[in-house]
Short mmCIF file of C-alpha atoms in Angstrom, two decimals:
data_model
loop_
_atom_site.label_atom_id
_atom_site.label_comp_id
_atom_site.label_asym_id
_atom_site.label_seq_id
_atom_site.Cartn_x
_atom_site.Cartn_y
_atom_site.Cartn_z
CA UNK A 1 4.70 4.48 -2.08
CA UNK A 2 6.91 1.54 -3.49
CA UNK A 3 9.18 2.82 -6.84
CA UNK A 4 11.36 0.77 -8.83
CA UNK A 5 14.27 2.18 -10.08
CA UNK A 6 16.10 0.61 -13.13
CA UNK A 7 19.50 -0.11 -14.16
CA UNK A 8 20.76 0.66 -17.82
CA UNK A 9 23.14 -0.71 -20.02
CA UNK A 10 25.10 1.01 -22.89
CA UNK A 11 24.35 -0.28 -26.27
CA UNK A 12 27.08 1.98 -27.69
CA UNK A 13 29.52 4.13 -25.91
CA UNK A 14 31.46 6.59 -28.02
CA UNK A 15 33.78 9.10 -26.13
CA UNK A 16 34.44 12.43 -28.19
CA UNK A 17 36.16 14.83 -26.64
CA UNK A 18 36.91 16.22 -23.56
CA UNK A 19 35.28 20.01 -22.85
CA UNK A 20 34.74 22.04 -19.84
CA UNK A 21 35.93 19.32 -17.60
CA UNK A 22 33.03 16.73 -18.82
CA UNK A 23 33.72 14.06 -21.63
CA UNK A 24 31.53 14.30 -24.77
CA UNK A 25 29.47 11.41 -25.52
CA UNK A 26 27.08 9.88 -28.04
CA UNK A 27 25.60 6.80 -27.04
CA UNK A 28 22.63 4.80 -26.89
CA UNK A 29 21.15 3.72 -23.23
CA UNK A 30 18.85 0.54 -23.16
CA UNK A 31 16.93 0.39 -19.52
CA UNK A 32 16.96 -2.98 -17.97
CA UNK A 33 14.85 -4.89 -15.51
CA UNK A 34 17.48 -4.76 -12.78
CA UNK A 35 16.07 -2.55 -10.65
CA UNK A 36 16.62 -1.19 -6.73
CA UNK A 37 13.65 -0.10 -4.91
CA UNK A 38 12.73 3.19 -2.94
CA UNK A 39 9.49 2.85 -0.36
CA UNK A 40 8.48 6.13 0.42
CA UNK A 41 6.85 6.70 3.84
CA UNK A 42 5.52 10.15 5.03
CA UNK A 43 6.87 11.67 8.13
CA UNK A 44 4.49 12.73 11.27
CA UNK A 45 4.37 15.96 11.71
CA UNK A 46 5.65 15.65 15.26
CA UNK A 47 9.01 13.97 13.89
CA UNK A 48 9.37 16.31 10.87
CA UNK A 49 13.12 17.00 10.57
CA UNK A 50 14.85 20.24 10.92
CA UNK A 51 15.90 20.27 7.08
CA UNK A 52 12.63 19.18 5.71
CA UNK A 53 13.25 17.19 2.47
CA UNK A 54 13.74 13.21 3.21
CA UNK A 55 15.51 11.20 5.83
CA UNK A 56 17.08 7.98 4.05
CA UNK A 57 17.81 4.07 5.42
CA UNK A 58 19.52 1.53 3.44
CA UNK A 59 20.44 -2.35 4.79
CA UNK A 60 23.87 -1.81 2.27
CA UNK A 61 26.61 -0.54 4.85
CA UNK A 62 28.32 0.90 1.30
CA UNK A 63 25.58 3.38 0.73
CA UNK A 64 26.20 6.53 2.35
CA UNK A 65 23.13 8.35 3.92
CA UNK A 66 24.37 11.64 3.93
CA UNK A 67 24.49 14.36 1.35
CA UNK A 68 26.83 12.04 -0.73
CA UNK A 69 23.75 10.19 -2.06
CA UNK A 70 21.70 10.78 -5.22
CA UNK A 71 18.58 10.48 -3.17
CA UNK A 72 19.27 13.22 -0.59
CA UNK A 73 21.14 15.41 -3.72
CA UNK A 74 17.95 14.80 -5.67
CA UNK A 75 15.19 16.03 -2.30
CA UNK A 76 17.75 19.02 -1.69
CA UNK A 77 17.80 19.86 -5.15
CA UNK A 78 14.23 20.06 -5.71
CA UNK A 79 13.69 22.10 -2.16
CA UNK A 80 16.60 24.63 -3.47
CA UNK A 81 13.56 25.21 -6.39
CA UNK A 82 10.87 25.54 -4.13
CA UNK A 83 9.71 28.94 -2.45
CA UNK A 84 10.39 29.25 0.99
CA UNK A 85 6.52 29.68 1.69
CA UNK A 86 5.76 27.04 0.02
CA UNK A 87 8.37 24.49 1.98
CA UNK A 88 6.76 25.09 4.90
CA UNK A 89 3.50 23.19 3.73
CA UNK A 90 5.58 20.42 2.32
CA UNK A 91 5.46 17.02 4.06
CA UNK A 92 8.85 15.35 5.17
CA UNK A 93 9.42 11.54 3.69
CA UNK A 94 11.53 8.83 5.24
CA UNK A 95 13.09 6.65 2.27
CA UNK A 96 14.33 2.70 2.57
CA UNK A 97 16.66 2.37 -0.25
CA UNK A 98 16.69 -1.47 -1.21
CA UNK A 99 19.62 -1.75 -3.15
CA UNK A 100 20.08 -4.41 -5.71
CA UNK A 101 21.84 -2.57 -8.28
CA UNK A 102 25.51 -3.45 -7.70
CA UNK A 103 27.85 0.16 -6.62
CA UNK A 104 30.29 1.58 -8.52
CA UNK A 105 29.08 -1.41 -11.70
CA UNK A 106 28.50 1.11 -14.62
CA UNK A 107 24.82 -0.02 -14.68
CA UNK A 108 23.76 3.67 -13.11
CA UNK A 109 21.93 2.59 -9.86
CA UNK A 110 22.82 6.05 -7.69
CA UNK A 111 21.85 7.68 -10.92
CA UNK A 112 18.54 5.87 -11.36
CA UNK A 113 17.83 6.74 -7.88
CA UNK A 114 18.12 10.13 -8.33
CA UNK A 115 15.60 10.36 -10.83
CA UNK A 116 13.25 7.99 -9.29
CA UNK A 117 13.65 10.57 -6.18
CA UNK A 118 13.26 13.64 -8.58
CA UNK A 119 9.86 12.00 -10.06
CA UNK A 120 8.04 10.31 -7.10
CA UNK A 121 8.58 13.93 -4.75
CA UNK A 122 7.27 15.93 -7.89
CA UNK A 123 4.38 13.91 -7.63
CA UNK A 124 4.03 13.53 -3.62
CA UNK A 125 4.57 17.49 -3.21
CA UNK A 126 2.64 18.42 -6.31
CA UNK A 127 5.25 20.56 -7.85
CA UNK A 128 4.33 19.90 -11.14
CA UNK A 129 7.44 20.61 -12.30
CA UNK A 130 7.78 19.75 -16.20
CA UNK A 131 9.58 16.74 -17.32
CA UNK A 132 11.87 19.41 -18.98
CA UNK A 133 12.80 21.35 -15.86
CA UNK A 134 13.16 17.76 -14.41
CA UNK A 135 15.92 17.22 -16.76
CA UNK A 136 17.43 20.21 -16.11
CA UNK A 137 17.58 19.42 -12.24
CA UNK A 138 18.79 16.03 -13.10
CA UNK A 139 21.60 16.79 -15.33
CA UNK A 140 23.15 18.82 -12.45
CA UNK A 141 23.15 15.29 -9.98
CA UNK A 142 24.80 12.99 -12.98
CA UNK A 143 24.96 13.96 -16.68
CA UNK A 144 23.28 10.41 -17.13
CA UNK A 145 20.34 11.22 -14.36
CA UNK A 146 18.00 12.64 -17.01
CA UNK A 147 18.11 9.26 -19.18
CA UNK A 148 16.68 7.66 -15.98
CA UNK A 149 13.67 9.86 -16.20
CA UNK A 150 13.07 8.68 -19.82
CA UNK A 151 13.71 5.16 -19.22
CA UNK A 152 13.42 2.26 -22.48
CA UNK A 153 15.92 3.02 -25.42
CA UNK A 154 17.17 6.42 -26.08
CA UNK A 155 20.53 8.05 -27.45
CA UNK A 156 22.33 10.10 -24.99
CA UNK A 157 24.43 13.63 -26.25
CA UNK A 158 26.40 16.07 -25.45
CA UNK A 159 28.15 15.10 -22.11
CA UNK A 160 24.85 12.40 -21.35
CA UNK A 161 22.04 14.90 -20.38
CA UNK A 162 20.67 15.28 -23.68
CA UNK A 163 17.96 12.73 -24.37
CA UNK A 164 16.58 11.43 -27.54
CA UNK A 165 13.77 8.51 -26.73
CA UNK A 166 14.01 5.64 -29.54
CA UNK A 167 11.96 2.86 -30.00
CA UNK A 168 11.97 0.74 -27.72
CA UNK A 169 13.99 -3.08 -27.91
CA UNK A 170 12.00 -6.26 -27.39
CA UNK A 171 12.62 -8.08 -24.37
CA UNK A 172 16.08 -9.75 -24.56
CA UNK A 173 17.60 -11.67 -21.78
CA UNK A 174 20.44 -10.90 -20.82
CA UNK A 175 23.61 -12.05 -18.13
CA UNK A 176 25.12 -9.47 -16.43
CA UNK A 177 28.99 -10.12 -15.07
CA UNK A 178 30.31 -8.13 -12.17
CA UNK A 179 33.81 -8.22 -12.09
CA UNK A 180 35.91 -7.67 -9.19
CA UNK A 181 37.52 -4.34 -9.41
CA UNK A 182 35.97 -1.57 -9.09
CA UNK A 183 37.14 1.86 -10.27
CA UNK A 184 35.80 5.07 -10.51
CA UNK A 185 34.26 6.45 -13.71
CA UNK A 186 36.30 9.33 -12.85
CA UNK A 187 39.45 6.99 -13.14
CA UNK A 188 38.09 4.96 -16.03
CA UNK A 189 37.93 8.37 -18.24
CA UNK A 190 41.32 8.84 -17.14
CA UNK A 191 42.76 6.05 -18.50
CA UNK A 192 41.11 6.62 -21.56
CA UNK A 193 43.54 7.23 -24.68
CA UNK A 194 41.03 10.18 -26.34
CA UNK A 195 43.62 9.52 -29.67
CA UNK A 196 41.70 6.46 -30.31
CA UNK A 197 38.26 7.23 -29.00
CA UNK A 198 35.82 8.43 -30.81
CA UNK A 199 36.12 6.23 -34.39
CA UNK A 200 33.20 4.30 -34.39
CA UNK A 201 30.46 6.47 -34.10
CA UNK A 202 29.13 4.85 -37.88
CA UNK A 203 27.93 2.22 -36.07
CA UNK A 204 26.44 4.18 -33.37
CA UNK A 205 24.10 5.91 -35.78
CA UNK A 206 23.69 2.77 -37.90
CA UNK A 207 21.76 1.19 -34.85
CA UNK A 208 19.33 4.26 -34.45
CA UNK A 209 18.72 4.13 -38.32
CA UNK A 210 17.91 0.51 -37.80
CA UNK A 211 15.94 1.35 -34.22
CA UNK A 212 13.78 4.14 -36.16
CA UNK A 213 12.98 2.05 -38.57
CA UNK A 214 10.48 0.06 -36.37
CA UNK A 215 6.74 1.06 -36.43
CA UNK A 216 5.50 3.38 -34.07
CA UNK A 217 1.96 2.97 -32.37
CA UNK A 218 -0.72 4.88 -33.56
CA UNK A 219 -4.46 5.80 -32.10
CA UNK A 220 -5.61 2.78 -34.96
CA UNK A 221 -2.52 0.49 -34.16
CA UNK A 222 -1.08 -1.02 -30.96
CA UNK A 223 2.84 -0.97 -31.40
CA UNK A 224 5.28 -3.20 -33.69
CA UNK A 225 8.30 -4.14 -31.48
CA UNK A 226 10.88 -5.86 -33.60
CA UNK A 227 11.77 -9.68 -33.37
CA UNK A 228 14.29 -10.65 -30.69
CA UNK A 229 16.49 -12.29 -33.49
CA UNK A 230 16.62 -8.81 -35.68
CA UNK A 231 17.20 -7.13 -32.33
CA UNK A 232 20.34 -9.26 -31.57
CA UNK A 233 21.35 -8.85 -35.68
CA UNK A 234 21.20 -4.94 -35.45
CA UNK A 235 23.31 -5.12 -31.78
CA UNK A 236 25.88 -7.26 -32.69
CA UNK A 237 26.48 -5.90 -36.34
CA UNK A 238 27.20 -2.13 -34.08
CA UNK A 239 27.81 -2.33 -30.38
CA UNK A 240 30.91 -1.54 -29.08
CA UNK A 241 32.69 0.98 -26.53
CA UNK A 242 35.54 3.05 -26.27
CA UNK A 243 36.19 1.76 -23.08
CA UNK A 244 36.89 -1.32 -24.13
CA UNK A 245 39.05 -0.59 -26.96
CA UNK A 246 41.00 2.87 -26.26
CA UNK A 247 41.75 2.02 -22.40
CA UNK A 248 45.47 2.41 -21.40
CA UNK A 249 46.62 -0.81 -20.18
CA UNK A 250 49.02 0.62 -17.81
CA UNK A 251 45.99 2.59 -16.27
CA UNK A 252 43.70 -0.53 -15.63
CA UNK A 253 45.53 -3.68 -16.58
CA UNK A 254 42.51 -5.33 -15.39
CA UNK A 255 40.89 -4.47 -18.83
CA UNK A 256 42.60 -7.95 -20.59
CA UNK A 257 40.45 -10.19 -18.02
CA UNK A 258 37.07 -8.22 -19.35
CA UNK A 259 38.29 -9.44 -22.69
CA UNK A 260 38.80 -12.62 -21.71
CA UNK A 261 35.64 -13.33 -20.21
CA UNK A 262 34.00 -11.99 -23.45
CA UNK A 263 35.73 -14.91 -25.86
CA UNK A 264 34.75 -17.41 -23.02
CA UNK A 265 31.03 -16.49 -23.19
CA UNK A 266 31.04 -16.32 -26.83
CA UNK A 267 32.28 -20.00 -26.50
CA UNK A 268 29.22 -20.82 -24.08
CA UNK A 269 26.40 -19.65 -26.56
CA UNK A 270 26.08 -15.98 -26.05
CA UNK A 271 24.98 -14.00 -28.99
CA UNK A 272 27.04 -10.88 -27.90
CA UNK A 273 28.83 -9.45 -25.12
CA UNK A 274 29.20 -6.06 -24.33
CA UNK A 275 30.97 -3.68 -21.21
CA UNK A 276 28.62 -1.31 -19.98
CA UNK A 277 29.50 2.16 -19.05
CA UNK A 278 32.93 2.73 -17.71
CA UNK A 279 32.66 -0.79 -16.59
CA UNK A 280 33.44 -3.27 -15.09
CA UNK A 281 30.34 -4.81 -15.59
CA UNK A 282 30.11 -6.98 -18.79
CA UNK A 283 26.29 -8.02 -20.36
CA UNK A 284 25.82 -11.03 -22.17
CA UNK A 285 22.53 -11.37 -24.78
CA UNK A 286 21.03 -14.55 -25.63
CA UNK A 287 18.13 -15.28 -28.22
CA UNK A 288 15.96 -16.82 -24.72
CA UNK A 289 15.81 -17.37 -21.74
CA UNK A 290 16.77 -21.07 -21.41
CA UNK A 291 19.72 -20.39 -23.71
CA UNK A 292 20.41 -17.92 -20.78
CA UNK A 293 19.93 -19.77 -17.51
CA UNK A 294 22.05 -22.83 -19.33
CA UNK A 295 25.07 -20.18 -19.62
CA UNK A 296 24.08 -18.98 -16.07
CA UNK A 297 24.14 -22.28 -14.61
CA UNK A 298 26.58 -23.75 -16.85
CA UNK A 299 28.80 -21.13 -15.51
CA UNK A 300 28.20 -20.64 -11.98
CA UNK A 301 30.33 -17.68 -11.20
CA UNK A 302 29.92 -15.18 -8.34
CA UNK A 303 28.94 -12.08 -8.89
CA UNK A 304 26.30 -13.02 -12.04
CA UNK A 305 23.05 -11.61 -12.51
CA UNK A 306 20.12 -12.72 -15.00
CA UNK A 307 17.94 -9.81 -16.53
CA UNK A 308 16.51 -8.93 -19.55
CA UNK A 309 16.37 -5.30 -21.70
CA UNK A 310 13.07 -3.51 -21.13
#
């Protein structure tokens, strides 16, 4: 069984508060055609491993393969929820990760693979576990893993975990820019001045006003999606991030070259550019695609991806 597993971006990112150890959040994730890809093979009998669950394989020397990986956390999680009885009847999987996702890019790939995990070996074992227990599995992996099970547009609460599915954007290409440091998000919410997080969320709920505001399907009507151009009016008029604007500069320095690239593709034709996550990734929207593969070209950078929202 082949599974794609989406990236996300971060439409709006507003950091709250910090509580129990996890940062409170309201934001708004937007799924995007980025994707890795998990192949699921089952396991002969006669090779069946000790610890049931999955074995995993991934051609990215970065990825771990142990315990450390959303995939295994996700198989061992689920397993921890099954009857011991009822493991014993349970067939064993090897997984090839194919990673495209870039690590440690704030576009959620090891979270998106832990929900791809939790969903296809719901299915494969017939668990039947409801997409509501899912979530509640998910949310101990990566506060963001349950958005992954949602996919599309939705606004995330709380500390992430708590979903709220929105209509869904058109489909609006995009450039994503890798930049070349990479820190934790662990690190990233450290550096985070919390004085000056936190004052935007107006425009967070502005966009889902606007985003409810499009038709929903019906039994008598196919659904409405909004026009790329009103898409790009609502995002630009709202998006932004705390991450971008309530970083300490002594704590990542590096956050003035994100800034910089954003004036330079706003000079190239980009409708709007936006960090994602905790960064470092920055995503570029464009009214088309050849608008988009004349910046991509035009610009020629390493570490530049084309995709679109989905």
């Amino acid at each position: 069984m082949k599974i794609k597993s989406y990236a996300k971006i971060n439409l709006t990112l507003d950091v709250l508060k910090k509580e129990k150890g996890y940062h409170k959040i309201l934001t708004i994730f937007q799924q995007i055609s980025l994707h890795d890809t998990l192949i699921f093979k089952k396991i002969s009998p006669k090779n069946k491993p000790m610890n049931l669950g999955i074995t995993l394989t991934c051609g990215n020397p970065e990825v771990p393969l142990n315990e450390e990986n959303t995939v295994i956390k996700a198989a061992n999680l689920l397993l921890k929820n099954i009857p011991a009885k009822k493991q014993k009847k349970l067939s064993s999987y090897h997984v090839a990760l194919q990673k495209k996702i870039p690590l440690r890019s704030g576009l959620g790939g090891g979270s998106s693979n832990a929900a791809a995990t939790l969903l296809t070996l719901n299915q494969l074992w017939h668990l039947n576990l409801s997409r509501k227990k899912l979530s509640r599995l998910a949310s101990q992996i990566g506060k963001d893993v349950p958005f992954f099970l949602h996919g599309g547009t939705a606004v995330g609460k709380n500390f992430g975990e708590q979903i709220v599915p929105l209509p869904s954007l058109p489909k609006i290409p995009i450039i994503i820019f890798l930049q070349n440091y990479k820190k934790s998000t662990k690190d990233q919410y450290a550096a985070l001045d919390l004085k000056k997080c936190g004052r935007q969320t107006s425009l967070t709920q502005q966009l889902i006003t606007q985003l409810k505001k499009t038709p929903q399907p019906s039994k008598n009507s196919p659904a409405k999606n909004i026009s790329i151009k009103d898409a790009l009016n609502y995002i630009n008029a709202t998006s932004h991030n705390d991450f971008e604007t309530a970083i300490k500069l002594s704590k990542n320095p590096q956050i003035n070259k994100t800034l910089h690239l954003k004036r330079k593709l706003l000079q190239i034709g980009a409708s709007n550019i936006l960090m994602s996550g905790a960064g470092p990734s920055v995503i570029a929207f464009y009214p088309n695609a050849k608008s988009r593969d004349k910046a991509y070209q035009q610009l020629s950078v390493p570490g530049q991806i084309k995709s679109s929202t989905l």
